Short mmCIF file of C-alpha atoms in Angstrom, two decimals:
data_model
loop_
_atom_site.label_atom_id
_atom_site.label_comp_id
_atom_site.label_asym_id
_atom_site.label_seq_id
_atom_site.Cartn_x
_atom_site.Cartn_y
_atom_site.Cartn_z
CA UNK A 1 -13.01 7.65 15.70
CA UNK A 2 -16.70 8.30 15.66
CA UNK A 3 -17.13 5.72 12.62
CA UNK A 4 -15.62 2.47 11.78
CA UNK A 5 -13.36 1.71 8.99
CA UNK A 6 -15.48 -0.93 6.88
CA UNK A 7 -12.82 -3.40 5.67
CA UNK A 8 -13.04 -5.77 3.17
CA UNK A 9 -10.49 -8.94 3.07
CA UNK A 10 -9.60 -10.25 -0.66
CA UNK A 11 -7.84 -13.91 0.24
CA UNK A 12 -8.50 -16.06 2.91
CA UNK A 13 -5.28 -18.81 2.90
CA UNK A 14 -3.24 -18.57 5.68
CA UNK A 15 -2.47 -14.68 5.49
CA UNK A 16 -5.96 -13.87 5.81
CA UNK A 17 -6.34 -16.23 8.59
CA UNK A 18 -3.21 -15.49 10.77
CA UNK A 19 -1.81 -12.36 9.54
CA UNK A 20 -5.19 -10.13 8.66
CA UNK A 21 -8.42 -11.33 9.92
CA UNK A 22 -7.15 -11.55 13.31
CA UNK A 23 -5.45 -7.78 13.24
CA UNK A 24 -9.16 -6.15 12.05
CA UNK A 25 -10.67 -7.86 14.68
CA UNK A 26 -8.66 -6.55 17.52
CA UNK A 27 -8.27 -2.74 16.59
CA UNK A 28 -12.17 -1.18 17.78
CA UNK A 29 -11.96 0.94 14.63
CA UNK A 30 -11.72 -1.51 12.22
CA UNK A 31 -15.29 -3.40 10.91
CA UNK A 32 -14.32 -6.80 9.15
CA UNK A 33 -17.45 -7.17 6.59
CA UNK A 34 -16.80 -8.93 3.69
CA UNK A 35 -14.13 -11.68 3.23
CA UNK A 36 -13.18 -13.65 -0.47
CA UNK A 37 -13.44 -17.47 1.19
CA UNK A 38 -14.38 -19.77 -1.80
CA UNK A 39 -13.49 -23.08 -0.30
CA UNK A 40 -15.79 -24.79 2.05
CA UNK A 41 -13.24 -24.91 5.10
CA UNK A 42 -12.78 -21.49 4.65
CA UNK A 43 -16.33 -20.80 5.12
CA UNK A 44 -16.42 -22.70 8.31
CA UNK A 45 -13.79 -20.95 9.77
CA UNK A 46 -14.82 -17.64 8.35
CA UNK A 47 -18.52 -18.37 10.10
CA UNK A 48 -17.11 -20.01 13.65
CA UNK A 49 -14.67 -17.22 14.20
CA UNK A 50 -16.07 -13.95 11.93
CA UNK A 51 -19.97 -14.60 12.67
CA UNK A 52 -21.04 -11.14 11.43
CA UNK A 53 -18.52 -11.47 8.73
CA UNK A 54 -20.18 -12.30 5.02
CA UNK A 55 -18.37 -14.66 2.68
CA UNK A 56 -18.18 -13.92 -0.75
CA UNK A 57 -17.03 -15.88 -3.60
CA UNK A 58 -15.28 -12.94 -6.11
CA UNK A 59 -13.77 -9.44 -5.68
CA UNK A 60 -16.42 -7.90 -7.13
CA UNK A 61 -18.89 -8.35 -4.15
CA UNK A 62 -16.23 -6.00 -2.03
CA UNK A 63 -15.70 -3.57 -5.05
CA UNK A 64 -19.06 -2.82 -5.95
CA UNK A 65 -20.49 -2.90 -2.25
CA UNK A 66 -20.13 1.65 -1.44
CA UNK A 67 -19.92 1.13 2.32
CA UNK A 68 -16.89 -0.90 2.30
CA UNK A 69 -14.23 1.53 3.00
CA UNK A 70 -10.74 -0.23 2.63
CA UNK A 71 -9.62 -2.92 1.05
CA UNK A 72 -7.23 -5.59 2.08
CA UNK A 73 -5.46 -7.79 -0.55
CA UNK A 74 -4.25 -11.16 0.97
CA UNK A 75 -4.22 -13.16 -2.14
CA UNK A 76 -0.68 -15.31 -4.12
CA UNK A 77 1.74 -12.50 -5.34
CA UNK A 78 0.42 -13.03 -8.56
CA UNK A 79 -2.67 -11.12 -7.62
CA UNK A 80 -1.82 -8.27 -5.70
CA UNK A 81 -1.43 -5.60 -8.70
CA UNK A 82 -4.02 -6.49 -10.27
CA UNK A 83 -6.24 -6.47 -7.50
CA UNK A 84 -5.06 -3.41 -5.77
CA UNK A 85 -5.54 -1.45 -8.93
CA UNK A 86 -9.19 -2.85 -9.09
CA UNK A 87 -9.86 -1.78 -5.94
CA UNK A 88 -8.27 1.51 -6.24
CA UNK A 89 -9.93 2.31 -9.81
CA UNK A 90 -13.29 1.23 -7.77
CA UNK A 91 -12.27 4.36 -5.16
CA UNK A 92 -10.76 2.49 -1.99
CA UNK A 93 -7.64 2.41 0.53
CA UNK A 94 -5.99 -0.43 0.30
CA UNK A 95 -3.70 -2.56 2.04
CA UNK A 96 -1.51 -4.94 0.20
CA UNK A 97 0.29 -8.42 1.78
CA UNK A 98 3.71 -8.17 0.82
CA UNK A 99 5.02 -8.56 -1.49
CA UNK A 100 3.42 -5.10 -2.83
CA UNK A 101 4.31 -5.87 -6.41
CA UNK A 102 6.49 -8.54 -8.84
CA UNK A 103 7.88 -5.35 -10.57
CA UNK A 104 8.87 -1.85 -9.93
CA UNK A 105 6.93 -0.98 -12.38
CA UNK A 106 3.76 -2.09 -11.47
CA UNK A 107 4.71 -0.64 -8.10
CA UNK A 108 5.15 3.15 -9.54
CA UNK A 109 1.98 2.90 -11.89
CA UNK A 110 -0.35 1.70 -8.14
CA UNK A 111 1.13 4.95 -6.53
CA UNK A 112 0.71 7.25 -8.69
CA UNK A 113 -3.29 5.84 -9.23
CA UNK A 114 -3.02 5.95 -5.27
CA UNK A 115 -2.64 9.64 -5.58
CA UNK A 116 -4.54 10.70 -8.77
CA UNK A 117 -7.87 9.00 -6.71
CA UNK A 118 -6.83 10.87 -3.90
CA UNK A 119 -6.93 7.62 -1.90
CA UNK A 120 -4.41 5.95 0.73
CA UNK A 121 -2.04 3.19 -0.62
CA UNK A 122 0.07 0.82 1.77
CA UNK A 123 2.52 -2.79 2.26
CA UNK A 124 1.49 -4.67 4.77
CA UNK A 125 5.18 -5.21 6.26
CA UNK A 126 3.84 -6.57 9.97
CA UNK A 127 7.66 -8.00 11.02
CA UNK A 128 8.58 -4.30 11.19
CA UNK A 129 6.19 -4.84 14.58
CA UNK A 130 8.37 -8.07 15.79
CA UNK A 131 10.23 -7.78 19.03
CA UNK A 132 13.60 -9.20 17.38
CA UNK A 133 13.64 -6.54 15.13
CA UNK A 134 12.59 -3.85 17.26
CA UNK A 135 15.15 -4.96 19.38
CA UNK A 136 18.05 -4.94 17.15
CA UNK A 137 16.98 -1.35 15.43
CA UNK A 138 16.74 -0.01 19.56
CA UNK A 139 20.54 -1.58 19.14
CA UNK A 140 21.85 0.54 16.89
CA UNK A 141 20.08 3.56 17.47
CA UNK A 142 21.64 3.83 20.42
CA UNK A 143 24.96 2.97 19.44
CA UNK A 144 25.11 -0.06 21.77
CA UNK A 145 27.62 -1.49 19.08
CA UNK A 146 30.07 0.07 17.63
CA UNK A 147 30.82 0.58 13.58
CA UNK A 148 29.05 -2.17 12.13
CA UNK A 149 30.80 -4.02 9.02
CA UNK A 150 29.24 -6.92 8.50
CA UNK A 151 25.41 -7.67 9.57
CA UNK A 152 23.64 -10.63 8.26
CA UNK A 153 20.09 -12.25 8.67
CA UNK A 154 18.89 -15.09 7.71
CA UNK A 155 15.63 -17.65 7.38
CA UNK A 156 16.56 -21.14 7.54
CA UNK A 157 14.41 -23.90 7.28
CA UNK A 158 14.08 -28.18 6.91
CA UNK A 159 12.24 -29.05 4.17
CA UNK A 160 13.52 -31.79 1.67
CA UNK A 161 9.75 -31.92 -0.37
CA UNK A 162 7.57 -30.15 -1.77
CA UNK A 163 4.18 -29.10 -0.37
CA UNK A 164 1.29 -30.18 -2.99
CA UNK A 165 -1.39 -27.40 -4.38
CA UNK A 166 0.36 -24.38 -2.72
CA UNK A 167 1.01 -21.55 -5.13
CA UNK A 168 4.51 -20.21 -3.49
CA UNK A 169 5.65 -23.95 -4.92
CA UNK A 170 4.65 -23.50 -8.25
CA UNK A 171 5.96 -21.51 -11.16
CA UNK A 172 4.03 -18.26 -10.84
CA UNK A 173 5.34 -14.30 -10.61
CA UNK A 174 6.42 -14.24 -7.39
CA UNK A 175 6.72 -17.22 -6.23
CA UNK A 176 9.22 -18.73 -4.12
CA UNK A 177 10.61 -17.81 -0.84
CA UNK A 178 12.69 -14.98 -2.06
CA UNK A 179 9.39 -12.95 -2.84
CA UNK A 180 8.21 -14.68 0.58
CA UNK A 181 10.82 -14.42 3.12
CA UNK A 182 12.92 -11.87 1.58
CA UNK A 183 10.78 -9.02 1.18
CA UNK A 184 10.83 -9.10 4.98
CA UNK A 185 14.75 -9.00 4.94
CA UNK A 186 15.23 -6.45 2.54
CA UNK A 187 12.59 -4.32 4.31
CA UNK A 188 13.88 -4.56 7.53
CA UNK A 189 17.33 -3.22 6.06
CA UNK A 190 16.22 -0.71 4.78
CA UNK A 191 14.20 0.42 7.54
CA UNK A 192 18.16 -0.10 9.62
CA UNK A 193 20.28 1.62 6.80
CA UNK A 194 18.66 2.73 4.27
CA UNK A 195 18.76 2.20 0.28
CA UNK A 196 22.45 0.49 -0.42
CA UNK A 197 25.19 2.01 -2.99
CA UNK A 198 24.63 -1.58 -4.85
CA UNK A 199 23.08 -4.94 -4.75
CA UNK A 200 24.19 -8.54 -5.83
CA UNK A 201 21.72 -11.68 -5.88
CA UNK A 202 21.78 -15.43 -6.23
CA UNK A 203 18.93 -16.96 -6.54
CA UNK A 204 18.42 -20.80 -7.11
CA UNK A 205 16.61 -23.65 -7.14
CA UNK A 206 17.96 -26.41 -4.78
CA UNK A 207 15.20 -29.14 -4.26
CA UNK A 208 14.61 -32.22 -6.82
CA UNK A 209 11.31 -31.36 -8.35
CA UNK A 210 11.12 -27.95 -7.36
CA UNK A 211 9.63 -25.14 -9.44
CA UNK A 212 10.45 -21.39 -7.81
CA UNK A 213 13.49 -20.36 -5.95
CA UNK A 214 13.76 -22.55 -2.63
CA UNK A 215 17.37 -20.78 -1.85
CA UNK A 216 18.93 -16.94 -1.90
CA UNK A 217 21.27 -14.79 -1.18
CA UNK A 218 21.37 -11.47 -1.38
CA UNK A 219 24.32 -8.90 -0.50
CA UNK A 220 23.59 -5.21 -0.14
CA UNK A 221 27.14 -3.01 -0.52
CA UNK A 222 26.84 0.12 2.45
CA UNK A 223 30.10 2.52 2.04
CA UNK A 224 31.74 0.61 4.74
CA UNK A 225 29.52 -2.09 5.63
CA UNK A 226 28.24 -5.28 3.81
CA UNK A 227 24.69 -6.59 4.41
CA UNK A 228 24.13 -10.47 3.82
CA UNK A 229 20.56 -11.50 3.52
CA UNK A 230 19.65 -15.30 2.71
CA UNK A 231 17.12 -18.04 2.81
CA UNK A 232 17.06 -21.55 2.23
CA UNK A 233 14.77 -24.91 2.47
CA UNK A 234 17.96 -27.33 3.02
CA UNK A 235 19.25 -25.60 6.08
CA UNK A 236 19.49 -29.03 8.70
CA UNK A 237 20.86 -27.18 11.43
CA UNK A 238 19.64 -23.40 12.44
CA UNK A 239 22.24 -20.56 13.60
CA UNK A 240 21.85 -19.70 17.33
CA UNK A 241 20.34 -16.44 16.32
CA UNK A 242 18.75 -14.58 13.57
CA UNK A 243 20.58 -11.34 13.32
CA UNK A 244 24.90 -11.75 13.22
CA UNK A 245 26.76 -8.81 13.45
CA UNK A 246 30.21 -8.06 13.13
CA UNK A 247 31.72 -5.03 14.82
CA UNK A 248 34.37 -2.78 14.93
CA UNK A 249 34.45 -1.65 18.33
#
């Protein structure tokens, strides 16, 4: 490219930090120049590791500023619509953390602003990337296996308390790990199998105290194969794998 893609980065929690930041600063085309970072440790770690990044303390500094090209939205669930449709009303591409929206609704009304401003709408779904799943789609694209009935994935996890001021603990839209963890799991599926003939969900709260959804399953009905996706906080012990198949050889 004989210009840079001027990026600005709305959130700076741990997505920003892990997930975002470091991604824009390792592609040559992409120009990290503004970044939402409020709190003071933010700041620090914004100036230490982002020098010719600038800090700003509201949206609006990355809206209004015409040489940022794209927009990156990083922020709690909560957040993402309305922020996305900021950004795209204010003329940018943008990038949203998944997941993209709390309702299908809000998700069809972004797109098709996405393509009345003529501009370039996306999810940032980065485990499509991870070498686990890479692996197991290689797997079954080449028919390593052979009919697959039952395949299962699952995020388990120790935690018996709750972790203080963090918004996926608390009783907002999209909150919990469901919106978390299993955005990844239903993505990944239906990057494997496509959309499902039907769809069945439990969703509870398991911990004293607790506020959003801490535990899930979800089962995804295939014409002759079941998909079981689930995610808990309670889980002591951890399956040897990830990914369980069942096969039909």
């Amino acid at each position: 490219m004989d210009q840079k893609i001027r990026v600005g980065l709305v959130g700076f929690g741990i997505s920003g930090q892990v997930f975002h930041a470091p991604v824009m600063r390792s592609i040559p085309d992409l120009e990290l120049v503004k970044v939402t970072a409020r709190k003071e440790e933010q700041k620090v770690i914004l100036r230490e590791q982002y020098p010719t990044a600038i800090a700003v303390d509201h949206i609006d500094s990355i809206l209004e500023d015409a040489s940022i090209d794209l927009v990156v939205i990083a922020t709690s669930n909560d957040m993402h619509y309305p922020f996305a449709k900021q950004a795209l009303l204010a003329g940018k591409h943008v990038v949203v953390e998944k997941p993209f929206c709390n309702t299908s609704e809000q998700a069809d009304e972004l797109i098709a602003l996405a393509k009345e401003k003529g501009k370039i709408l996306s999810v940032y779904h980065n485990l499509r990337f991870n070498s686990d799943f890479r692996t197991i789609r290689d797997v079954i694209h080449d028919e390593r296996l052979g009919s697959i009935k039952n395949f299962e994935v699952r995020y388990d996890r120790f935690r018996n308390h709750l972790r203080p001021n963090a918004w996926r603990e608390d009783n907002l839209p999209g909150s919990g790990i469901f919106y978390d963890l299993g955005a990844h799991l239903i993505d990944q599926t239906l990057q494997l199998f496509g959309k499902p003939n039907g769809v069945f969900a439990d969703l509870t709260i398991q911990r004293p105290g607790a506020k959003a959804i801490d535990n899930f399953e979800l089962l995804l009905y295939y014409p002759e194969m079941r998909v079981s996706l689930k995610g808990g906080m309670l889980a002591k012990e951890t399956y040897a794998s990830v990914h369980d198949f069942c096969t039909e050889w």
